[in-house]
Amino acid sequence: MRKIAILASGEGTNAEHIIRYFAGHPAIQVVVVIASKPTAGVIKRAESLNVPVEVLSKEVFEKGTVLEVLSRYAADFIVLAGFLLHIPSAVLHDYSGKIVNIHPSLLPKFGGKGMYGGHVHEAVLAAKEKESGITVHYVDELYDNGKIIFQAKCPVFPEDTPELLAQRVHALEYTYYPCVIEKVLLGEDSYSCRKA
């Protein structure tokens, strides 16, 4: 059984979709959600789905305490789902090639420190891009820099607002992120995921 720890900082809609996707899965289980602040919406979502939650502040997280939590739950894979803190080098070392993230643009465009959520969609619209989408990638020491695993695209329309574009990008996230995680964990090279 592969055991996933989800790290999240916000509302947790992606985390919820991942938890629901793997509920009852024969080979993959979400064993813990680690939140970076006690007010994060992901906490209630995870608890309502009977997944244990640990809240680690930025200071505690950076001290490496997260490794103790991951060990306690025997987590062997980390999924970032709207997690805004930088991953400490000790975690990157112990989980090399075992941490994935999703980014709301087609990397390498519109990535890097400070590029998350609405900031990304605003930048895409300001650049007058014709398409946007999602990128699932491995995590390394730099923000949004690791090897790309999967991308899915959506159109950008002239009348789009950041909120409208975000809705389209979220739909891609919910459809593809759990499936891509599953393919990675099962060692499958094909990322043909069913459409929602």
PDB file of N, CA and C in Angstrom, residues 12 21 27 30 41 69 78 98 100 108 113 120 127 160 162 183:
ATOM      1  N   GLY A  12      -8.434  23.731   0.277  1.00  0.00           N
ATOM      2  CA  GLY A  12      -8.331  22.277   0.218  1.00  0.00           C
ATOM      3  C   GLY A  12      -9.243  21.585  -0.767  1.00  0.00           C
ATOM      4  N   TYR A  21     -10.891  10.498  -4.403  1.00  0.00           N
ATOM      5  CA  TYR A  21     -10.447   9.639  -5.507  1.00  0.00           C
ATOM      6  C   TYR A  21      -9.832   8.342  -4.979  1.00  0.00           C
ATOM      7  N   ALA A  27      -4.546   0.047  -3.636  1.00  0.00           N
ATOM      8  CA  ALA A  27      -3.089   0.148  -3.520  1.00  0.00           C
ATOM      9  C   ALA A  27      -2.576   1.491  -3.020  1.00  0.00           C
ATOM     10  N   VAL A  30      -4.551   7.893   1.320  1.00  0.00           N
ATOM     11  CA  VAL A  30      -4.151   9.177   1.906  1.00  0.00           C
ATOM     12  C   VAL A  30      -4.158   8.984   3.417  1.00  0.00           C
ATOM     13  N   GLY A  41      -8.945  25.987   5.340  1.00  0.00           N
ATOM     14  CA  GLY A  41     -10.198  25.275   5.073  1.00  0.00           C
ATOM     15  C   GLY A  41     -10.006  23.792   4.845  1.00  0.00           C
ATOM     16  N   VAL A  69       6.498  13.804  11.516  1.00  0.00           N
ATOM     17  CA  VAL A  69       5.079  13.553  11.236  1.00  0.00           C
ATOM     18  C   VAL A  69       4.929  12.552  10.086  1.00  0.00           C
ATOM     19  N   ILE A  78       4.598  12.411  -1.110  1.00  0.00           N
ATOM     20  CA  ILE A  78       4.049  13.700  -0.693  1.00  0.00           C
ATOM     21  C   ILE A  78       3.386  14.382  -1.883  1.00  0.00           C
ATOM     22  N   LYS A  98       9.812  11.839  -4.850  1.00  0.00           N
ATOM     23  CA  LYS A  98       8.563  11.361  -4.240  1.00  0.00           C
ATOM     24  C   LYS A  98       7.687  12.511  -3.760  1.00  0.00           C
ATOM     25  N   VAL A 100       5.228  15.630  -5.462  1.00  0.00           N
ATOM     26  CA  VAL A 100       4.671  16.258  -6.657  1.00  0.00           C
ATOM     27  C   VAL A 100       3.848  17.480  -6.266  1.00  0.00           C
ATOM     28  N   PRO A 108       7.069  26.246 -18.295  1.00  0.00           N
ATOM     29  CA  PRO A 108       7.737  27.162 -17.366  1.00  0.00           C
ATOM     30  C   PRO A 108       7.159  28.577 -17.310  1.00  0.00           C
ATOM     31  N   LYS A 113       8.519  31.930  -7.301  1.00  0.00           N
ATOM     32  CA  LYS A 113       8.075  32.434  -6.005  1.00  0.00           C
ATOM     33  C   LYS A 113       7.037  33.529  -6.184  1.00  0.00           C
ATOM     34  N   VAL A 120      -1.316  34.049 -10.641  1.00  0.00           N
ATOM     35  CA  VAL A 120      -0.982  33.383 -11.902  1.00  0.00           C
ATOM     36  C   VAL A 120      -1.994  33.763 -12.980  1.00  0.00           C
ATOM     37  N   ALA A 127      -0.610  39.035 -19.971  1.00  0.00           N
ATOM     38  CA  ALA A 127       0.283  38.684 -21.076  1.00  0.00           C
ATOM     39  C   ALA A 127      -0.485  38.366 -22.362  1.00  0.00           C
ATOM     40  N   ASP A 160     -12.268  36.949 -20.492  1.00  0.00           N
ATOM     41  CA  ASP A 160     -11.970  36.307 -19.212  1.00  0.00           C
ATOM     42  C   ASP A 160     -11.569  37.299 -18.131  1.00  0.00           C
ATOM     43  N   PRO A 162      -9.790  36.965 -14.044  1.00  0.00           N
ATOM     44  CA  PRO A 162      -9.021  35.950 -13.321  1.00  0.00           C
ATOM     45  C   PRO A 162      -9.926  34.872 -12.712  1.00  0.00           C
ATOM     46  N   LYS A 183      -1.170   7.321 -11.502  1.00  0.00           N
ATOM     47  CA  LYS A 183      -0.295   6.759 -12.533  1.00  0.00           C
ATOM     48  C   LYS A 183       1.161   6.775 -12.079  1.00  0.00           C
TER      49      LYS A 183
END
